[in-house]
XYZ file of C-alpha atoms in Angstrom:
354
model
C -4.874 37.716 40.571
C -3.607 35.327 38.137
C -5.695 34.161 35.359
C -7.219 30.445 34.972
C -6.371 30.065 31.397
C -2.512 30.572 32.520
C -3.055 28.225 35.403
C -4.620 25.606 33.143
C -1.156 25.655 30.100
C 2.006 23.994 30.967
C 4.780 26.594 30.485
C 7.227 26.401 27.473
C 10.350 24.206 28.645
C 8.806 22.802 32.065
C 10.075 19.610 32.853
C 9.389 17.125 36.164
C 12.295 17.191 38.248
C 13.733 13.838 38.587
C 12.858 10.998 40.727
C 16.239 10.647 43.012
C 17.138 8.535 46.155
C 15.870 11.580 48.891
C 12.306 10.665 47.592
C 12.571 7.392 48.241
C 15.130 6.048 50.804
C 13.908 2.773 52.148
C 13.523 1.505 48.828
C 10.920 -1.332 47.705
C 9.573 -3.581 49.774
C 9.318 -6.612 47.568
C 11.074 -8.305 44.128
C 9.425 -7.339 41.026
C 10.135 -8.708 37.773
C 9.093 -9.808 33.968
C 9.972 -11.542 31.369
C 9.605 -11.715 27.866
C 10.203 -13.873 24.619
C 12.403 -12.920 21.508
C 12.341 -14.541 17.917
C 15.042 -16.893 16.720
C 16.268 -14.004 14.430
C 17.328 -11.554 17.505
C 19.522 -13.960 19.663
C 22.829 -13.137 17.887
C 22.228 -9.464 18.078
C 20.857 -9.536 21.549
C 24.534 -11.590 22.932
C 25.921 -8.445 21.197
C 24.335 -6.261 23.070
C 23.208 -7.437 25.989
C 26.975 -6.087 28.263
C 25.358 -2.818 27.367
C 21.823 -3.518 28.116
C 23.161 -4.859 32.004
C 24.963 -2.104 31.727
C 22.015 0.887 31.244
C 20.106 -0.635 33.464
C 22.729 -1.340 36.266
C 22.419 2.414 36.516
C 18.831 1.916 38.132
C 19.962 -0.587 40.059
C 17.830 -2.894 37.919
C 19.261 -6.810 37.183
C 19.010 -8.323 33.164
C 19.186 -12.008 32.352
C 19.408 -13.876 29.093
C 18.125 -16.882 28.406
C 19.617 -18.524 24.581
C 18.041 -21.532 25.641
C 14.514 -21.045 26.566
C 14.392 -17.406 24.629
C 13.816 -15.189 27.061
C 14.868 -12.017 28.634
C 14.084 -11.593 32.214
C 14.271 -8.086 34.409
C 14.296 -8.054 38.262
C 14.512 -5.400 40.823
C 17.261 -5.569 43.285
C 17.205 -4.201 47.181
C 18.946 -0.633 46.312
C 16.083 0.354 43.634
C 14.889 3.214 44.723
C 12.468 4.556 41.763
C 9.473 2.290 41.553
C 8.963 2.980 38.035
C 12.305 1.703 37.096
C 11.082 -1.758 36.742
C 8.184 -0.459 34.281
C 11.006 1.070 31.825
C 13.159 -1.767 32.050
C 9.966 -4.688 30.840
C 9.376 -1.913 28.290
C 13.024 -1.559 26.983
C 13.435 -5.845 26.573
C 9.828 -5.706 25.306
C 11.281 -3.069 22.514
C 14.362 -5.483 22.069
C 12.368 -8.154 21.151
C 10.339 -6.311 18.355
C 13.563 -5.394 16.571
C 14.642 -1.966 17.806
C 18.025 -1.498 17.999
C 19.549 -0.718 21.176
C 20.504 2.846 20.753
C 16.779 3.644 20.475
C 15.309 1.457 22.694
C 18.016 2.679 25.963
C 15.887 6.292 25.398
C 13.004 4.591 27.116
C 14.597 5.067 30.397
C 14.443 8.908 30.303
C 11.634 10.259 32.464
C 9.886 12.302 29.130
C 9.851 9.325 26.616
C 7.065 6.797 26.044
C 6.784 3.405 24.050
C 3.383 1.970 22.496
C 3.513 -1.442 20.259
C 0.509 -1.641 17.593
C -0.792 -4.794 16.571
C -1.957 -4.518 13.573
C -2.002 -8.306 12.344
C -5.546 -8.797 13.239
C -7.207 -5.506 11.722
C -6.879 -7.068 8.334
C -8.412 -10.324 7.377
C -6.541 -10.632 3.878
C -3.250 -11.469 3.911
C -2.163 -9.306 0.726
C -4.211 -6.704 1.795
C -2.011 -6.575 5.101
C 0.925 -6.394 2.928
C -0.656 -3.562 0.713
C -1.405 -1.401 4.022
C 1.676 -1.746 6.147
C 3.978 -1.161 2.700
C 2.050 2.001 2.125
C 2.696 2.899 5.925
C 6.828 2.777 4.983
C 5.994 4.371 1.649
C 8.493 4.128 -1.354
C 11.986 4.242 0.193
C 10.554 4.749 3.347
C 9.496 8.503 2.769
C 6.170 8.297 4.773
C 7.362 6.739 7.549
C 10.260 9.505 7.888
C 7.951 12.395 7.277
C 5.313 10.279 10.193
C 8.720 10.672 12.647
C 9.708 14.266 11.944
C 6.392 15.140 12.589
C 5.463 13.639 15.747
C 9.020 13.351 16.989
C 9.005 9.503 17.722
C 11.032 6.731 16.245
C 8.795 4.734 14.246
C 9.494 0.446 14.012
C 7.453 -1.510 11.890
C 7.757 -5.470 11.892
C 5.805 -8.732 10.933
C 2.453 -7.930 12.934
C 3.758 -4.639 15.158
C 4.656 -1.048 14.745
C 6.734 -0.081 18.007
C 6.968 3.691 18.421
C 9.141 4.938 21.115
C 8.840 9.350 21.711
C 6.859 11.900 23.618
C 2.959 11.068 25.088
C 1.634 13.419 22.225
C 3.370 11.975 19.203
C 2.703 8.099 20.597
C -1.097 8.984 19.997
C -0.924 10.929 16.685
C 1.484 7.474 15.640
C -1.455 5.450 16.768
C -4.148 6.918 14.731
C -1.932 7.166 11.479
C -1.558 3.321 11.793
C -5.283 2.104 12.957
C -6.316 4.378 9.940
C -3.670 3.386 7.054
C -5.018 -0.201 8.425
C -9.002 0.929 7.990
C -7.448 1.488 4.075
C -7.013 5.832 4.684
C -3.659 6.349 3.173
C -1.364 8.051 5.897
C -0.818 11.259 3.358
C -4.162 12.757 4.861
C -3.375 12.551 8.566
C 0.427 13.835 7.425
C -1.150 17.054 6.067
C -3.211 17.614 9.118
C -0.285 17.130 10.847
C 1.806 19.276 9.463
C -1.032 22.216 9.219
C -1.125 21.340 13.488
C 2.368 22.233 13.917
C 2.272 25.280 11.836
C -0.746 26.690 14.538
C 1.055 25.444 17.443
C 3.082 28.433 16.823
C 0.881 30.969 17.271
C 0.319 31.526 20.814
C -3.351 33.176 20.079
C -4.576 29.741 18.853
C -3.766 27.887 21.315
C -7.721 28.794 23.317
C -9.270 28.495 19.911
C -10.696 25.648 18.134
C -8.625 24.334 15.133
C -11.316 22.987 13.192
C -11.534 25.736 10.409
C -7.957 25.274 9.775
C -8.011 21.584 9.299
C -8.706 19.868 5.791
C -12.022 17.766 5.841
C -11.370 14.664 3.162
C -14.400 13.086 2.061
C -13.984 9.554 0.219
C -15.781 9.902 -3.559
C -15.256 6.433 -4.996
C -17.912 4.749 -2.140
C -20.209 2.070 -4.091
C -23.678 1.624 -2.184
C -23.912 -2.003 -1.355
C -26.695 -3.246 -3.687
C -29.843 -4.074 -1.702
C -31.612 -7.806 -2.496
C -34.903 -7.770 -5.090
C -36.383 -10.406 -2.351
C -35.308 -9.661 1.048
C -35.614 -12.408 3.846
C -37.414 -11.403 6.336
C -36.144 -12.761 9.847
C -39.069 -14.329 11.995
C -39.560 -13.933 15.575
C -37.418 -16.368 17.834
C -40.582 -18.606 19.748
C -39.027 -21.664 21.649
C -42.479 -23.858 20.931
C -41.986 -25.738 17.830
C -44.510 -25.255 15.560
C -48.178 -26.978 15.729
C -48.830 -30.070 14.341
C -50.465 -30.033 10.661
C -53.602 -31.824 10.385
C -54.199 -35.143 9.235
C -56.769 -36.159 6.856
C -58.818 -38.148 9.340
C -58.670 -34.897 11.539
C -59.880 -33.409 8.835
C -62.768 -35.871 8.083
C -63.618 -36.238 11.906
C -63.955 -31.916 11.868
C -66.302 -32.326 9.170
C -68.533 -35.265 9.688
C -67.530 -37.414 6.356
C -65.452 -39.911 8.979
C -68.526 -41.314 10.125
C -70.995 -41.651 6.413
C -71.452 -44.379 4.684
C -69.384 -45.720 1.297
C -72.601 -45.169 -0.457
C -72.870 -41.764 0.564
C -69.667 -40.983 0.060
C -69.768 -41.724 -2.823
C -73.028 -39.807 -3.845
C -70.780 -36.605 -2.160
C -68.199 -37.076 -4.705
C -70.154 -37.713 -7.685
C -72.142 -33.999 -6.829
C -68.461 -32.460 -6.668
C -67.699 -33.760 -9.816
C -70.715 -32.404 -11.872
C -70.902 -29.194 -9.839
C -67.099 -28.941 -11.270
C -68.244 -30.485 -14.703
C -71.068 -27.702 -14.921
C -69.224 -24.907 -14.077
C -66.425 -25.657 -16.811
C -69.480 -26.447 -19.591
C -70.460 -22.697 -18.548
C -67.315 -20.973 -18.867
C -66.750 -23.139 -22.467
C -70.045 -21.538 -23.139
C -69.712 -17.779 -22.264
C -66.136 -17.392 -24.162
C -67.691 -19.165 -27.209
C -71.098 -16.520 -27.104
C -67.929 -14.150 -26.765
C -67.622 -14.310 -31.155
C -71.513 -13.061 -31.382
C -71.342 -10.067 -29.100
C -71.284 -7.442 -31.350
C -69.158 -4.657 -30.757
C -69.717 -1.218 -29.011
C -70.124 1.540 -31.663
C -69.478 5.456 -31.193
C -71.726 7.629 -30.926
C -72.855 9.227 -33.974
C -71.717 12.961 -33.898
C -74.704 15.226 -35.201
C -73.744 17.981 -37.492
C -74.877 21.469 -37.067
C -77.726 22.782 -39.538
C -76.762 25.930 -41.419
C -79.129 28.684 -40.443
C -81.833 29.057 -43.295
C -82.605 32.624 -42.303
C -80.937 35.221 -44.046
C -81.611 39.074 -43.482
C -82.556 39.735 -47.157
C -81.040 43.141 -48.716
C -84.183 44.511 -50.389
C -81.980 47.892 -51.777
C -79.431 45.817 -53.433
C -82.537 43.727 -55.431
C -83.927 46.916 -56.459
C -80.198 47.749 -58.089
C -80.302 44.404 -59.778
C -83.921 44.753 -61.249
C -82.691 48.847 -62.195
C -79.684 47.206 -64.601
C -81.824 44.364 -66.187
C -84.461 46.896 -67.215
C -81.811 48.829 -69.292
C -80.195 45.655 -70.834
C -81.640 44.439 -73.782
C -82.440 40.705 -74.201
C -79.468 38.910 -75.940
C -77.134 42.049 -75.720
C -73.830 41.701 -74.557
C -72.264 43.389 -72.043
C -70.712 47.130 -72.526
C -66.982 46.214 -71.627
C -67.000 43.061 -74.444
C -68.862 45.926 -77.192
C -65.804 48.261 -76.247
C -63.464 45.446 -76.583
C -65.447 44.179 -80.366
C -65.089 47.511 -81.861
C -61.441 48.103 -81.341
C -60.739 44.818 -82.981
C -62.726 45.877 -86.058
C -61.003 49.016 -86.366
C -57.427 46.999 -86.409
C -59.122 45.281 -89.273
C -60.159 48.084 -91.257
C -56.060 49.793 -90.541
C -54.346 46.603 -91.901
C -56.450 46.175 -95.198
């Protein structure tokens, strides 16, 4: 019993055995071949070259012409190609040529484990500066991005005019793509290099591999987003109708609806005149009612009514008594005790001094 999740992993170091003659012995039945152009710019370093480009591709029994005239670089399969794919490598390898690659990295194509992808990028970006901006922050200063993009996913990283050829494994080719197509959608490559790099440090731990890697990876959220600002009067799209619209009355339509078409000048007249006064009446009214406004008097408050103080009052009948007690005992005309007290000891200052 072997289990699924083994059956399902590629094992560390397996490679595809190699496509030799024994699979293949009758070779192809038919001439393939393809062509493709090159800039002005490459032609002297392609003559250089090209003895060792026949020469690579000789091996695979593959045939290379140049063309200085016309521009052109033409690959053709010959009667003892055996491999199929052969042709396939070879229109990739001229194709890598031709967007600048130098020959010592473009020959790797032709190994069975390495890939090649060209990126346009010349029509993501509508600005030209802006393009400029983007694909110089995709080479970074001195070219450190680009280098640290190439360590990382193990490919060899070309960018020129309106392409980025990348040349390397099947799983580096698509991290390459998505670090261009998003520096190009203005997310600067630093962000997908620090995923990257976090990536390869879980790839070595052989428990991960089952296990989602979404905890692990840095989410970056953009902060300096402006909402578009929406219209005070929006225009409101009507429905598409393929009848034009109806035709707007006239004013004899309009006369003929109502009956005036047919009256006389006399009474048409008479009609007009009523208009006119009914008009003329209704503006003496209005002239009337905002003049009558200056003799309207004005709405007063309500008067708020005071409370009356409560008249009855539980008379204290002991505390009269007291009152009528002391009056008895005063004389008429006397003065009170405390001022008597206060007379005497003034007249006996008096009497000390002299």
């Amino acid at each position: 019993t072997v289990d699924e999740s083994e059956l399902l992993t590629v094992p560390d170091g397996w490679k595809e055995p190699a496509f030799t003659r024994e699979d293949n012995p009758k070779g192809l039945l038919e001439e393939s071949s393809f062509a493709t152009l090159f800039p002005k710019y490459r032609e002297a370093y392609l003559k250089e070259c090209w003895p060792l480009v026949q020469k690579a591709l000789g091996e695979h029994y593959v045939n290379a012409a140049l063309d200085l005239i016309e521009g052109s670089m033409t690959v053709t399969t010959t009667k003892k190609t055996f491999d199929p794919y052969a042709i396939i490598r070879a229109r990739d390898l001229i194709k890598l040529l031709a967007r600048s690659v130098p020959f010592e990295q473009a020959v790797r194509i032709l190994q069975d484990d390495v890939a090649c992808d060209i990126i346009k990028i010349g029509s993501l970006v509508r600005k030209r500066e802006t393009f400029i901006k983007r694909r110089a922050r995709l080479l970074g200063p001195k070219g450190s991005t680009l280098k640290a993009l190439e360590l990382l996913t193990n490919c060899y990283i070309m960018v020129q005019g309106n392409t980025v050829s990348a040349l390397g494994p099947f799983s580096g080719l698509k991290e390459v793509r998505k670090v261009v197509l998003d520096t190009m959608k203005n997310i600067h490559p630093i962000y997908n290099i620090k995923t990257l790099m976090i990536k390869r440090e879980l790839a070595k731990d052989p428990e991960l591999r089952t296990q989602s890697w979404e905890r692990f990876l840095p989410k970056f959220k953009r902060k300096n987003l402006k909402k578009r600002k929406e219209p005070k009067k929006k225009n409101i799209k009507k429905e598409y109708t393929p009848f034009p619209p109806p035709q707007p009355e006239s004013q004899i339509d309009k006369e003929l609806a109502s009956g005036e078409y047919f009256l006389k000048e006399s009474q048409k007249k008479r009609k007009q005149m009523k208009e006119i006064k009914a008009k003329q009446a209704d503006a003496i009214k209005k002239r009337q009612e905002e003049r009558n406004k200056a003799f309207i008097p004005p709405k007063e408050k309500p008067a708020v009514k005071t409370k009356k103080a409560s008249t009855e009052k539980k008379i204290d009948i002991e505390a009269i008594k007291e009152k009528v007690k002391n009056a008895k005992k005063k004389k008429l005309g006397a003065l009170p005790e405390e001022e008597v007290k206060l007379k005497m000891a003034a007249d006996e200052k008096k009497k000390k001094k002299k």
